[in-house]
Short mmCIF file of C-alpha atoms in Angstrom, two decimals:
data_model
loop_
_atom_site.label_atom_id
_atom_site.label_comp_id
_atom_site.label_asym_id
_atom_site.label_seq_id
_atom_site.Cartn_x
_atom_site.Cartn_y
_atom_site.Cartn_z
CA UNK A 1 -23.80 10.33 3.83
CA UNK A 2 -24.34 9.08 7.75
CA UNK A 3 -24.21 12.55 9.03
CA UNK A 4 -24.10 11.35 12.81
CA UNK A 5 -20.97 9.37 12.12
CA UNK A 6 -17.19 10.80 12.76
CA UNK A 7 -14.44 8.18 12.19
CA UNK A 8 -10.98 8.25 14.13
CA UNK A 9 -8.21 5.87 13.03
CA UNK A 10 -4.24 5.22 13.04
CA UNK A 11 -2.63 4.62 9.47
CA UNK A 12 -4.74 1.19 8.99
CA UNK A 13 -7.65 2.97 8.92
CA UNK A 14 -6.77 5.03 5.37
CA UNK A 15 -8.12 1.97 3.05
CA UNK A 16 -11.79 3.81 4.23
CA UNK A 17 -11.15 6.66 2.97
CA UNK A 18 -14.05 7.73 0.10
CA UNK A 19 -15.20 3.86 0.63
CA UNK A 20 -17.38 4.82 4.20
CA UNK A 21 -20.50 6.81 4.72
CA UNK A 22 -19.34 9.42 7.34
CA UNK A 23 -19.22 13.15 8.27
CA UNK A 24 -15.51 13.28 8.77
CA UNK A 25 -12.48 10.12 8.46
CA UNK A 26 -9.26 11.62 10.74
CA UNK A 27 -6.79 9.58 9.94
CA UNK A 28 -3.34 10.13 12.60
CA UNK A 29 -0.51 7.56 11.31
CA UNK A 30 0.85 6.16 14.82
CA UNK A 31 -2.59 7.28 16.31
CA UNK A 32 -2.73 6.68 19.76
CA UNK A 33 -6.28 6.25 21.08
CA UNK A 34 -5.58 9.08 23.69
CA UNK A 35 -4.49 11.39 20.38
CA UNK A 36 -7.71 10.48 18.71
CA UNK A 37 -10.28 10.94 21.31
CA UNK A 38 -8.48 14.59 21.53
CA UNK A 39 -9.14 15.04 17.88
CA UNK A 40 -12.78 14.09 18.57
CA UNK A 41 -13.55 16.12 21.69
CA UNK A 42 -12.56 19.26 20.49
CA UNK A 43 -13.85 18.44 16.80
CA UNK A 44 -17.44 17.71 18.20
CA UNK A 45 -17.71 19.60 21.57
CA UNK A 46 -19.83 22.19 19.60
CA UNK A 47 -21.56 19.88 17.79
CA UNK A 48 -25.59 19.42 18.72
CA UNK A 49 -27.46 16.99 18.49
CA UNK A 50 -26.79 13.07 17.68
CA UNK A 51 -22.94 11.90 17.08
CA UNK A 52 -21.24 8.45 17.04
CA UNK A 53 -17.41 8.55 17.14
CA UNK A 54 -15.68 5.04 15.66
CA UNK A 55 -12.08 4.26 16.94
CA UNK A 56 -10.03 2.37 15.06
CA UNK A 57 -6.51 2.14 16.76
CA UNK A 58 -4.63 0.50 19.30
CA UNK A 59 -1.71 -1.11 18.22
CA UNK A 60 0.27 2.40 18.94
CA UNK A 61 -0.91 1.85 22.23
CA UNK A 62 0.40 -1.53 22.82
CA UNK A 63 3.65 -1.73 20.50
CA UNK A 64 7.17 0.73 20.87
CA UNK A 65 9.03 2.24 18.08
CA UNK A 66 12.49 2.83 18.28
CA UNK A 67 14.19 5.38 16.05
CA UNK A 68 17.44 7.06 15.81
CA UNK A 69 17.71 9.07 12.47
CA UNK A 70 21.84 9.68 12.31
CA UNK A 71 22.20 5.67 12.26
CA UNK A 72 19.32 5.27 9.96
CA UNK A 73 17.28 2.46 12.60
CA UNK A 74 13.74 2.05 13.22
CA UNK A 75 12.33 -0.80 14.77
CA UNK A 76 8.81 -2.61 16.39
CA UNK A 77 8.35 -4.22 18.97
CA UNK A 78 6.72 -4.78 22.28
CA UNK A 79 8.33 -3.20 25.44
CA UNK A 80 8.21 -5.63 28.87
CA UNK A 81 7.72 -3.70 31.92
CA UNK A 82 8.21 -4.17 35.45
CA UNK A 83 4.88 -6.06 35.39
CA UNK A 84 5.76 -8.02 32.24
CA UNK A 85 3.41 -7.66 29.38
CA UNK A 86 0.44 -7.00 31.73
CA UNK A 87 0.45 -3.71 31.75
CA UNK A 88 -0.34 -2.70 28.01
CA UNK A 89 -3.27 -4.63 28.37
CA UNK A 90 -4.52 -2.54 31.36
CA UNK A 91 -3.50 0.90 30.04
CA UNK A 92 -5.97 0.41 26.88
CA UNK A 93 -8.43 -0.99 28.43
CA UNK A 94 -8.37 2.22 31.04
CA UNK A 95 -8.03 4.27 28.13
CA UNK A 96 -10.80 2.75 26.39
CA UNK A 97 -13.04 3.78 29.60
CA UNK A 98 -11.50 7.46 29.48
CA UNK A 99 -12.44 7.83 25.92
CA UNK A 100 -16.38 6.73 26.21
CA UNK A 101 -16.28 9.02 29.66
CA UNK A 102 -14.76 12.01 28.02
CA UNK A 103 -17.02 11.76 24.78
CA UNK A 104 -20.01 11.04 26.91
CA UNK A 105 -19.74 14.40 28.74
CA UNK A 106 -20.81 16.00 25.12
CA UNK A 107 -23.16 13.76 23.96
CA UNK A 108 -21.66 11.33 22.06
CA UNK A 109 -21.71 8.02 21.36
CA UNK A 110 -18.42 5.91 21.08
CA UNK A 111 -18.16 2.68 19.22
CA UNK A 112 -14.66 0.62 18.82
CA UNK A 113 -13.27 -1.36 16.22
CA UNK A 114 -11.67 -4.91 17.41
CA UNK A 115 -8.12 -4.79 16.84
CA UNK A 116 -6.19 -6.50 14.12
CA UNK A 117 -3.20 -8.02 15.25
CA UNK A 118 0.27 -7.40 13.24
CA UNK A 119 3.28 -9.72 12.33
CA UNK A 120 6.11 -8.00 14.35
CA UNK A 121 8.89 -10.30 11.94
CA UNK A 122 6.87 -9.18 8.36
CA UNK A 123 6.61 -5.64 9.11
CA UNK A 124 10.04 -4.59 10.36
CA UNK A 125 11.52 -7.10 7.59
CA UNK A 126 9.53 -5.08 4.85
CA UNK A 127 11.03 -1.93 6.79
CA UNK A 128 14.70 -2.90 6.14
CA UNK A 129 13.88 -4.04 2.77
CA UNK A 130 12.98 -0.79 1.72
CA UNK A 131 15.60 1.03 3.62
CA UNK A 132 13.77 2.37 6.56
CA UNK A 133 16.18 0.81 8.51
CA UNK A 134 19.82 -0.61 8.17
CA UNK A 135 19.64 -3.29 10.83
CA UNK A 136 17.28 -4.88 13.92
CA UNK A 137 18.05 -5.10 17.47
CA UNK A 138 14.81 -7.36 18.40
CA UNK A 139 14.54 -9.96 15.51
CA UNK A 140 15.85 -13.15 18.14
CA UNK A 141 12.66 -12.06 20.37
CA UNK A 142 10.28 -11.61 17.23
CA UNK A 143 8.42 -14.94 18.49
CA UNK A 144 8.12 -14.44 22.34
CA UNK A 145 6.67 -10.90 21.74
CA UNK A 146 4.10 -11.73 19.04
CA UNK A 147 2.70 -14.59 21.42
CA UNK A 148 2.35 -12.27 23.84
CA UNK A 149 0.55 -9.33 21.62
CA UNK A 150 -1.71 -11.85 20.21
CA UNK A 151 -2.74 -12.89 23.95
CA UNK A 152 -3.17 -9.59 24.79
CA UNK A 153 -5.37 -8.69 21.62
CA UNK A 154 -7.73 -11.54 22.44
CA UNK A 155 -8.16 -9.98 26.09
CA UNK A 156 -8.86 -6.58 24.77
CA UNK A 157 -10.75 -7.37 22.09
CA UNK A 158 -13.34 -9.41 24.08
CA UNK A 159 -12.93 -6.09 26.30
CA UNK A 160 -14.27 -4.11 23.74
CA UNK A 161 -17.12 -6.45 22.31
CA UNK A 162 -18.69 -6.28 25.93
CA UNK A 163 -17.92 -2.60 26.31
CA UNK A 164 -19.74 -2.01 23.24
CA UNK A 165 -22.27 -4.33 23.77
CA UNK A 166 -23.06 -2.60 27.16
CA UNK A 167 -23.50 0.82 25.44
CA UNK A 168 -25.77 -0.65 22.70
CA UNK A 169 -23.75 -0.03 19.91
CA UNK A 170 -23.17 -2.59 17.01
CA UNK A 171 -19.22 -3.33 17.09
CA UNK A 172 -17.28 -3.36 13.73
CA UNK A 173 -15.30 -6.89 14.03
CA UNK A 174 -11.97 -6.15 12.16
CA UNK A 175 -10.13 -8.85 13.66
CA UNK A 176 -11.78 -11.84 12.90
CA UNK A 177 -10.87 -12.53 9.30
CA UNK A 178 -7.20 -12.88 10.75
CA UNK A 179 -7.49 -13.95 13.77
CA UNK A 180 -8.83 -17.73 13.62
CA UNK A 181 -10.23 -19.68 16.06
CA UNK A 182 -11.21 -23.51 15.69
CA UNK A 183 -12.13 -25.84 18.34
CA UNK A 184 -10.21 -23.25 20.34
CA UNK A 185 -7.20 -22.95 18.74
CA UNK A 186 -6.31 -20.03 17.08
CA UNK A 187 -4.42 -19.25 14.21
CA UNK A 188 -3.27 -15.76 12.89
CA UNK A 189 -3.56 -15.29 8.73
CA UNK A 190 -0.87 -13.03 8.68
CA UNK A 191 -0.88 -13.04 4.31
CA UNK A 192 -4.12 -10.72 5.18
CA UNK A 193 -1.62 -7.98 5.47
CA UNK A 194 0.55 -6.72 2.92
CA UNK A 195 3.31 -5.77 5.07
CA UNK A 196 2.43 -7.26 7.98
CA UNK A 197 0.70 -4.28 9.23
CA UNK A 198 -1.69 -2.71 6.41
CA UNK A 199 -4.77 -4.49 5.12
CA UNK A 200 -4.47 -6.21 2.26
CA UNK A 201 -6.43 -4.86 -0.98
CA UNK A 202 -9.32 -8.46 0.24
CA UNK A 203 -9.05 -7.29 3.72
CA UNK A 204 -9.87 -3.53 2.98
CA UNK A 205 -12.82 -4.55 1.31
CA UNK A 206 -14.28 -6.74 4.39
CA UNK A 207 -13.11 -3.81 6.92
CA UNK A 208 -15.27 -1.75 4.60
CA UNK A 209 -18.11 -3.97 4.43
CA UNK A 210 -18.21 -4.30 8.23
CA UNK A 211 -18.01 -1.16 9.25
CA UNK A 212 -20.58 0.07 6.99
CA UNK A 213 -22.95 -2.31 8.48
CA UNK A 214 -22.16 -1.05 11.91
CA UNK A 215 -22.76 2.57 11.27
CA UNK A 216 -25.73 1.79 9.22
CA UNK A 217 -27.07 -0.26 12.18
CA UNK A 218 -25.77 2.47 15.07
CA UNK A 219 -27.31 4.92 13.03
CA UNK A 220 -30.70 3.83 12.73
CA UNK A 221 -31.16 2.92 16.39
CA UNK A 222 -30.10 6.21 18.01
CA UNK A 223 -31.65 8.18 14.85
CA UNK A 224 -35.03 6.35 15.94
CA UNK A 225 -34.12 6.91 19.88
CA UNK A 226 -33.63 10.28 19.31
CA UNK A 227 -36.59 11.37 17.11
CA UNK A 228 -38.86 9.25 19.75
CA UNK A 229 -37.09 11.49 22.65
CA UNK A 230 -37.11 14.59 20.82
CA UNK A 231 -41.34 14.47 19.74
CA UNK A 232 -41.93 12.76 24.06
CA UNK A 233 -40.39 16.03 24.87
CA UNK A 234 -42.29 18.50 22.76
CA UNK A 235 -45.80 16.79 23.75
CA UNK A 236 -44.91 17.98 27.10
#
């Protein structure tokens, strides 16, 4: 067991579960990262000594869900605002700040997962297949909004590779193996998800496989920083 590592993650992140080396998996369905970093402040406030904290969220932060029980509707999608799509992208990447800032003031070390994108028309179509919902308000704009999410994923998650990057942790890249790019075109492998939100049983595996090599990397540099800071300190 990597007893340094604590793992955070919205309903995408259950496929880990007995499959990663960690102290603790939380997983919050709907997680917002603002929810999670909660969970991990007051989880490892008391906690000496080395910890690394993995995120894996972020699509609650950037899509809506609508819900109204008594007419039995649910419904994704992405919300325009007053500055258009713009400001989703700015509110994680502020929260993503908040969360290293907040965890930083106990001593630990914050690493985030890229985000995976999801197929707005596969995943509320699975929803009223099943009966989770008895009709869609949004499927006309299905297109417009998944352009835009996918722009805004590739914004954040080169946000998040340089944010790691500049705190010297490894990042876990779980959007790549969906998210395409050739000669600068991308293209989104949206069969990678079974419902157009949750990996499929080939993209679990990778996710698994990726994030294993990220805490086993994270953990041997600060495990090695920290016994060479702990033995500099006791010769003095």
């Amino acid at each position: 067991m990597n007893q340094h590592t604590y793992i955070y993650t919205s309903s995408r992140g259950k496929v880990l579960g007995g499959k990663v080396s960690s102290k603790t998996l939380r997983v919050v369905p709907g997680g917002k990262l603002v929810t999670l970093c909660k969970y991990a402040y007051d989880e490892l406030k008391d906690i000496g000594g080395l910890k690394i904290a993995y995120f894996i969220t972020g699509i609650p932060d950037i899509c809506s869900l609508e819900r109204n029980r008594r007419s039995n509707y649910e419904e994704s999608f992405l919300q325009r605002t007053d500055n258009g799509w713009l400001d989703h992208e700015l509110r994680l990447k502020n929260t993503i700040v908040d969360t290293e800032t907040k965890l930083k003031s106990i001593n630990c070390k914050v690493v985030f997962a890229t985000i995976t994108t999801i197929s707005f028309c596969l995943w509320n179509l699975h929803r009223l297949s099943i009966g989770k919902t008895s009709h869609l308000k949004y499927e006309n704009a299905y297109d417009e909004m998944q352009l835009e999410l996918n722009s805004i994923l590739h914004d954040v998650n080169n946000f998040i590779t340089e944010f790691n990057h500049t705190n010297s942790v490894i990042t876990p890249f779980f959007h790549s193996p969906v998210h395409k790019c050739k000669s600068g075109e991308f293209r989104y492998l949206y069969n990678r998800l079974v419902d157009g939100v949750h990996p499929t049983f080939n993209l679990a595996r990778i996710w698994i496989d990726r994030l294993s090599t990220a805490i086993q990397s994270n953990e041997g540099k600060f495990c090695k920083f920290y016994l060479t800071f702990f033995f500099v300190c006791k010769s003095y």
